[in-house]
mmCIF file of C-alpha atoms in Angstrom:
data_model
loop_
_atom_site.group_PDB
_atom_site.id
_atom_site.type_symbol
_atom_site.label_atom_id
_atom_site.label_comp_id
_atom_site.label_asym_id
_atom_site.label_seq_id
_atom_site.Cartn_x
_atom_site.Cartn_y
_atom_site.Cartn_z
ATOM 1 C CA UNK A 27 0.000 0.000 0.000
ATOM 2 C CA UNK A 28 1.336 3.375 -0.971
ATOM 3 C CA UNK A 29 1.998 5.586 2.024
ATOM 4 C CA UNK A 30 3.158 9.139 2.554
ATOM 5 C CA UNK A 31 4.313 9.943 6.064
ATOM 6 C CA UNK A 32 4.535 13.347 7.685
ATOM 7 C CA UNK A 33 5.116 14.445 11.248
ATOM 8 C CA UNK A 34 1.803 15.902 12.386
ATOM 9 C CA UNK A 35 3.516 18.600 14.440
ATOM 10 C CA UNK A 36 2.844 21.268 15.329
ATOM 11 C CA UNK A 37 6.141 22.683 14.156
ATOM 12 C CA UNK A 38 6.636 26.037 15.832
ATOM 13 C CA UNK A 39 9.176 28.524 14.471
ATOM 14 C CA UNK A 40 9.780 32.209 15.173
ATOM 15 C CA UNK A 41 9.019 34.805 12.560
ATOM 16 C CA UNK A 42 11.926 35.209 10.149
ATOM 17 C CA UNK A 43 13.302 31.719 10.708
ATOM 18 C CA UNK A 44 13.507 28.848 8.230
ATOM 19 C CA UNK A 45 10.740 26.274 8.569
ATOM 20 C CA UNK A 46 11.661 22.759 7.436
ATOM 21 C CA UNK A 47 8.844 20.335 6.646
ATOM 22 C CA UNK A 48 9.617 16.724 5.864
ATOM 23 C CA UNK A 49 7.874 13.859 4.117
ATOM 24 C CA UNK A 50 8.749 10.256 3.284
ATOM 25 C CA UNK A 51 7.006 7.990 0.810
ATOM 26 C CA UNK A 52 6.868 4.237 0.393
ATOM 27 C CA UNK A 53 6.317 3.788 -3.354
ATOM 28 C CA UNK A 54 9.629 3.764 -5.233
ATOM 29 C CA UNK A 55 7.660 4.287 -8.442
ATOM 30 C CA UNK A 56 6.639 7.759 -7.338
ATOM 31 C CA UNK A 57 7.712 10.341 -9.853
ATOM 32 C CA UNK A 58 5.826 13.521 -8.997
ATOM 33 C CA UNK A 59 5.665 15.243 -5.653
ATOM 34 C CA UNK A 60 3.547 18.097 -4.448
ATOM 35 C CA UNK A 61 3.255 20.370 -1.462
ATOM 36 C CA UNK A 62 -0.138 21.838 -0.658
ATOM 37 C CA UNK A 63 -0.904 24.457 1.964
ATOM 38 C CA UNK A 64 -4.197 24.279 3.836
ATOM 39 C CA UNK A 65 -5.339 27.068 6.093
ATOM 40 C CA UNK A 66 -7.733 26.136 8.863
ATOM 41 C CA UNK A 67 -11.228 25.702 7.455
ATOM 42 C CA UNK A 68 -10.055 26.149 3.896
ATOM 43 C CA UNK A 69 -9.260 23.822 1.015
ATOM 44 C CA UNK A 70 -5.720 22.832 0.026
ATOM 45 C CA UNK A 71 -3.848 24.968 -2.483
ATOM 46 C CA UNK A 72 -0.849 23.826 -4.506
ATOM 47 C CA UNK A 73 2.323 25.711 -3.637
ATOM 48 C CA UNK A 74 5.140 23.571 -5.061
ATOM 49 C CA UNK A 75 5.713 20.580 -7.290
ATOM 50 C CA UNK A 76 8.969 18.723 -7.901
ATOM 51 C CA UNK A 77 9.891 15.822 -10.167
ATOM 52 C CA UNK A 78 13.700 15.637 -10.254
ATOM 53 C CA UNK A 79 16.255 15.019 -7.547
ATOM 54 C CA UNK A 80 17.656 18.164 -6.039
ATOM 55 C CA UNK A 81 16.247 21.522 -5.117
ATOM 56 C CA UNK A 82 13.549 23.630 -6.700
ATOM 57 C CA UNK A 83 13.109 27.208 -5.544
ATOM 58 C CA UNK A 84 10.091 29.456 -5.868
ATOM 59 C CA UNK A 85 10.306 32.681 -3.925
ATOM 60 C CA UNK A 86 10.623 31.885 -0.219
ATOM 61 C CA UNK A 87 9.849 28.204 -0.850
ATOM 62 C CA UNK A 88 12.354 25.481 -1.709
ATOM 63 C CA UNK A 89 11.333 21.893 -2.361
ATOM 64 C CA UNK A 90 13.992 19.217 -2.020
ATOM 65 C CA UNK A 91 13.726 15.706 -3.427
ATOM 66 C CA UNK A 92 15.917 12.678 -2.756
ATOM 67 C CA UNK A 93 14.496 9.654 -4.544
ATOM 68 C CA UNK A 94 17.191 7.298 -3.254
ATOM 69 C CA UNK A 95 16.108 8.071 0.306
ATOM 70 C CA UNK A 96 12.425 8.434 -0.667
ATOM 71 C CA UNK A 97 12.362 11.778 1.024
ATOM 72 C CA UNK A 98 10.941 15.139 0.055
ATOM 73 C CA UNK A 99 11.049 18.331 2.045
ATOM 74 C CA UNK A 100 9.817 21.893 1.922
ATOM 75 C CA UNK A 101 11.817 24.796 3.264
ATOM 76 C CA UNK A 102 10.167 28.128 3.952
ATOM 77 C CA UNK A 103 12.624 30.976 4.354
ATOM 78 C CA UNK A 104 11.851 34.144 6.296
ATOM 79 C CA UNK A 105 8.752 32.509 7.783
ATOM 80 C CA UNK A 106 5.794 34.789 8.371
ATOM 81 C CA UNK A 107 2.788 34.372 10.666
ATOM 82 C CA UNK A 108 0.710 34.130 7.481
ATOM 83 C CA UNK A 109 2.567 30.893 6.678
ATOM 84 C CA UNK A 110 0.874 29.263 9.665
ATOM 85 C CA UNK A 111 -1.132 26.425 8.138
ATOM 86 C CA UNK A 112 -1.112 22.679 7.580
ATOM 87 C CA UNK A 113 1.220 21.534 4.821
ATOM 88 C CA UNK A 114 0.240 18.412 2.893
ATOM 89 C CA UNK A 115 2.769 16.330 1.004
ATOM 90 C CA UNK A 116 1.602 14.196 -1.932
ATOM 91 C CA UNK A 117 3.367 11.628 -4.107
ATOM 92 C CA UNK A 118 2.161 10.318 -7.448
ATOM 93 C CA UNK A 119 3.399 7.260 -9.311
ATOM 94 C CA UNK A 120 4.266 7.349 -12.952
ATOM 95 C CA UNK A 121 1.222 6.509 -15.038
ATOM 96 C CA UNK A 122 -1.098 7.058 -12.088
ATOM 97 C CA UNK A 123 -3.591 9.873 -11.937
ATOM 98 C CA UNK A 124 -4.232 9.669 -8.207
ATOM 99 C CA UNK A 125 -1.634 11.049 -5.808
ATOM 100 C CA UNK A 126 -1.289 9.725 -2.287
ATOM 101 C CA UNK A 127 -1.509 12.429 0.356
ATOM 102 C CA UNK A 128 0.108 12.554 3.757
ATOM 103 C CA UNK A 129 -1.899 13.703 6.766
ATOM 104 C CA UNK A 130 -0.078 17.002 6.890
ATOM 105 C CA UNK A 131 2.212 18.916 9.218
ATOM 106 C CA UNK A 132 0.856 21.846 11.186
ATOM 107 C CA UNK A 133 3.175 24.865 11.079
ATOM 108 C CA UNK A 134 2.899 27.728 13.540
ATOM 109 C CA UNK A 135 4.977 30.849 12.948
ATOM 110 C CA UNK A 136 4.936 33.038 16.029
ATOM 111 C CA UNK A 137 5.812 36.744 16.034
ATOM 112 C CA UNK B 19 -15.627 29.560 -14.134
ATOM 113 C CA UNK B 20 -12.681 31.099 -12.368
ATOM 114 C CA UNK B 21 -12.376 28.323 -9.823
ATOM 115 C CA UNK B 22 -13.872 25.046 -8.708
ATOM 116 C CA UNK B 23 -17.299 25.730 -7.253
ATOM 117 C CA UNK B 24 -18.961 23.463 -4.722
ATOM 118 C CA UNK B 25 -22.413 23.611 -3.209
ATOM 119 C CA UNK B 26 -23.756 23.662 -0.637
ATOM 120 C CA UNK B 27 -20.904 24.925 1.530
ATOM 121 C CA UNK B 28 -22.517 23.384 4.591
ATOM 122 C CA UNK B 29 -25.085 20.634 4.920
ATOM 123 C CA UNK B 30 -26.658 19.253 8.070
ATOM 124 C CA UNK B 31 -28.759 16.166 7.569
ATOM 125 C CA UNK B 32 -30.461 13.568 9.676
ATOM 126 C CA UNK B 33 -29.110 10.058 9.829
ATOM 127 C CA UNK B 34 -30.703 7.923 7.162
ATOM 128 C CA UNK B 35 -31.431 10.759 4.749
ATOM 129 C CA UNK B 36 -29.900 11.048 1.280
ATOM 130 C CA UNK B 37 -27.723 14.015 0.326
ATOM 131 C CA UNK B 38 -26.393 15.385 -2.947
ATOM 132 C CA UNK B 39 -23.227 17.421 -3.205
ATOM 133 C CA UNK B 40 -22.426 19.395 -6.323
ATOM 134 C CA UNK B 41 -19.156 20.313 -7.991
ATOM 135 C CA UNK B 42 -18.650 22.642 -10.932
ATOM 136 C CA UNK B 43 -15.038 22.326 -12.148
ATOM 137 C CA UNK B 44 -12.914 24.899 -13.880
ATOM 138 C CA UNK B 45 -14.046 25.329 -17.463
ATOM 139 C CA UNK B 46 -12.024 23.129 -19.781
ATOM 140 C CA UNK B 47 -10.728 20.838 -17.048
ATOM 141 C CA UNK B 48 -11.386 17.275 -18.127
ATOM 142 C CA UNK B 49 -10.338 15.557 -14.904
ATOM 143 C CA UNK B 50 -12.496 15.775 -11.788
ATOM 144 C CA UNK B 51 -11.871 14.200 -8.398
ATOM 145 C CA UNK B 52 -13.812 13.827 -5.175
ATOM 146 C CA UNK B 53 -11.981 13.568 -1.861
ATOM 147 C CA UNK B 54 -13.151 13.364 1.722
ATOM 148 C CA UNK B 55 -11.354 14.909 4.670
ATOM 149 C CA UNK B 56 -12.385 14.032 8.188
ATOM 150 C CA UNK B 57 -11.295 16.079 11.208
ATOM 151 C CA UNK B 58 -7.582 15.608 11.745
ATOM 152 C CA UNK B 59 -7.349 13.118 8.914
ATOM 153 C CA UNK B 60 -5.718 13.191 5.529
ATOM 154 C CA UNK B 61 -7.374 13.409 2.169
ATOM 155 C CA UNK B 62 -9.256 10.242 1.272
ATOM 156 C CA UNK B 63 -9.700 9.652 -2.457
ATOM 157 C CA UNK B 64 -13.259 8.753 -3.449
ATOM 158 C CA UNK B 65 -13.744 8.855 -7.213
ATOM 159 C CA UNK B 66 -12.107 10.161 -10.392
ATOM 160 C CA UNK B 67 -13.639 11.203 -13.713
ATOM 161 C CA UNK B 68 -11.622 11.731 -16.880
ATOM 162 C CA UNK B 69 -13.487 13.027 -19.891
ATOM 163 C CA UNK B 70 -15.989 10.482 -21.167
ATOM 164 C CA UNK B 71 -14.121 7.485 -19.769
ATOM 165 C CA UNK B 72 -15.604 5.210 -17.141
ATOM 166 C CA UNK B 73 -14.894 6.699 -13.701
ATOM 167 C CA UNK B 74 -12.446 5.202 -11.233
ATOM 168 C CA UNK B 75 -14.699 4.381 -8.267
ATOM 169 C CA UNK B 76 -12.069 2.492 -6.315
ATOM 170 C CA UNK B 77 -12.128 4.916 -3.386
ATOM 171 C CA UNK B 78 -15.846 4.880 -2.664
ATOM 172 C CA UNK B 79 -16.217 3.503 0.886
ATOM 173 C CA UNK B 80 -19.538 1.739 0.364
ATOM 174 C CA UNK B 81 -22.354 1.253 -2.126
ATOM 175 C CA UNK B 82 -24.208 4.080 -0.405
ATOM 176 C CA UNK B 83 -21.872 6.426 -2.241
ATOM 177 C CA UNK B 84 -22.239 7.187 -5.937
ATOM 178 C CA UNK B 85 -21.269 9.973 -8.268
ATOM 179 C CA UNK B 86 -21.992 11.076 -11.764
ATOM 180 C CA UNK B 87 -20.668 13.683 -14.100
ATOM 181 C CA UNK B 88 -22.965 15.112 -16.727
ATOM 182 C CA UNK B 89 -21.703 16.448 -20.023
ATOM 183 C CA UNK B 90 -18.121 16.174 -18.884
ATOM 184 C CA UNK B 91 -18.600 19.113 -16.547
ATOM 185 C CA UNK B 92 -20.724 19.297 -13.395
ATOM 186 C CA UNK B 93 -20.505 16.373 -10.987
ATOM 187 C CA UNK B 94 -22.848 15.249 -8.235
ATOM 188 C CA UNK B 95 -21.791 13.047 -5.320
ATOM 189 C CA UNK B 96 -24.743 11.268 -3.727
ATOM 190 C CA UNK B 97 -24.687 9.638 -0.318
ATOM 191 C CA UNK B 98 -27.680 7.462 0.455
ATOM 192 C CA UNK B 99 -28.905 6.590 3.935
ATOM 193 C CA UNK B 100 -26.305 8.822 5.563
ATOM 194 C CA UNK B 101 -24.511 7.651 8.681
ATOM 195 C CA UNK B 102 -22.725 9.695 11.343
ATOM 196 C CA UNK B 103 -19.362 8.440 10.107
ATOM 197 C CA UNK B 104 -20.087 10.152 6.793
ATOM 198 C CA UNK B 105 -19.611 13.511 8.510
ATOM 199 C CA UNK B 106 -16.615 15.166 6.867
ATOM 200 C CA UNK B 107 -15.601 17.851 4.420
ATOM 201 C CA UNK B 108 -16.110 16.682 0.865
ATOM 202 C CA UNK B 109 -13.661 18.292 -1.530
ATOM 203 C CA UNK B 110 -13.832 18.400 -5.280
ATOM 204 C CA UNK B 111 -10.772 19.072 -7.417
ATOM 205 C CA UNK B 112 -10.170 19.435 -11.109
ATOM 206 C CA UNK B 113 -7.190 19.503 -13.411
ATOM 207 C CA UNK B 114 -6.639 20.140 -17.066
ATOM 208 C CA UNK B 115 -6.151 16.464 -17.859
ATOM 209 C CA UNK B 116 -5.841 13.584 -15.428
ATOM 210 C CA UNK B 117 -2.399 12.502 -16.515
ATOM 211 C CA UNK B 118 -1.199 16.056 -16.345
ATOM 212 C CA UNK B 119 -1.745 16.073 -12.581
ATOM 213 C CA UNK B 120 1.675 14.548 -12.622
ATOM 214 C CA UNK B 121 2.881 17.997 -13.547
ATOM 215 C CA UNK B 122 0.273 20.507 -12.561
ATOM 216 C CA UNK B 123 -1.443 19.279 -9.449
ATOM 217 C CA UNK B 124 -5.062 20.025 -8.646
ATOM 218 C CA UNK B 125 -7.225 23.018 -8.012
ATOM 219 C CA UNK B 126 -9.555 22.286 -5.119
ATOM 220 C CA UNK B 127 -12.982 23.716 -4.477
ATOM 221 C CA UNK B 128 -13.858 25.193 -1.103
ATOM 222 C CA UNK B 129 -15.600 22.004 -0.032
ATOM 223 C CA UNK B 130 -18.921 20.952 1.454
ATOM 224 C CA UNK B 131 -18.972 20.381 5.194
ATOM 225 C CA UNK B 132 -21.419 17.548 5.821
ATOM 226 C CA UNK B 133 -22.732 16.926 9.306
ATOM 227 C CA UNK B 134 -24.939 13.922 9.932
ATOM 228 C CA UNK B 135 -26.938 14.177 13.164
#
C-alpha cells in the first residue's frame, strides 16, 4: 500500500526563521511530488511541485527531493505568521492519476 | 468559471437521509476528483472522472456512495442513507487532464462540510 508519512507537528518557528517540513514515501515508483498548503477551514492549495532530484526554488519556498532516500522536504525561508497552516505532502506514481496524500504537518509561525 | 465551485458549503442532515453534493469544475478541465477529509485526517480519495471514460470508483467507501458527471462538466456526489461516520468535508478538485496532474497538481474547491446528526 502506498503511504506518505509526515510528522503531524505542530512545528513552531519564530518569525523570520527557516521552517523545514519533511515527508517520506513508500512507493519507489513515485515520480511527482507536491506540497499543498491548507489554512484552517479552507481547502488545500498547490504551492510547489517537484519531479527531479535536487532543489527547486520558488520565492521563499524550496522543495527538495531525494528519490534514493524516498524523502521530500519543503523549506520556507523568512517565515511569516501568514505561513501558519497545515502543509500536505503528496506523491504520485508514474502513469497514475491519483496522488497519495500525507496527513499534513501543522506549522505555527509566532511573532 | 474562475475556480472550482462546490455547493452547498454546509449541509446538516439527519441520519438515514440522502444528500447530494455538487461540484462545478474549472471550465475546460477534463479531470475531476472527489476527496473526503475528516477532522484531523488526511485526504481520502473517493472517485475520479476523466473526460468520457468510465470513472475510477475504487475509493468509494460503500455502495451508499455514488457519483456522476454530466456532459463532462458538473458532478454530483450522492450519499444514500447517511450515517454519522459520513460527517466530513467533501472536496472536489479538477485539473486540465488527469495525466497532467503529474505535472500541474489540482485546483480544489472550497468544499462541502457535511454533518450527519
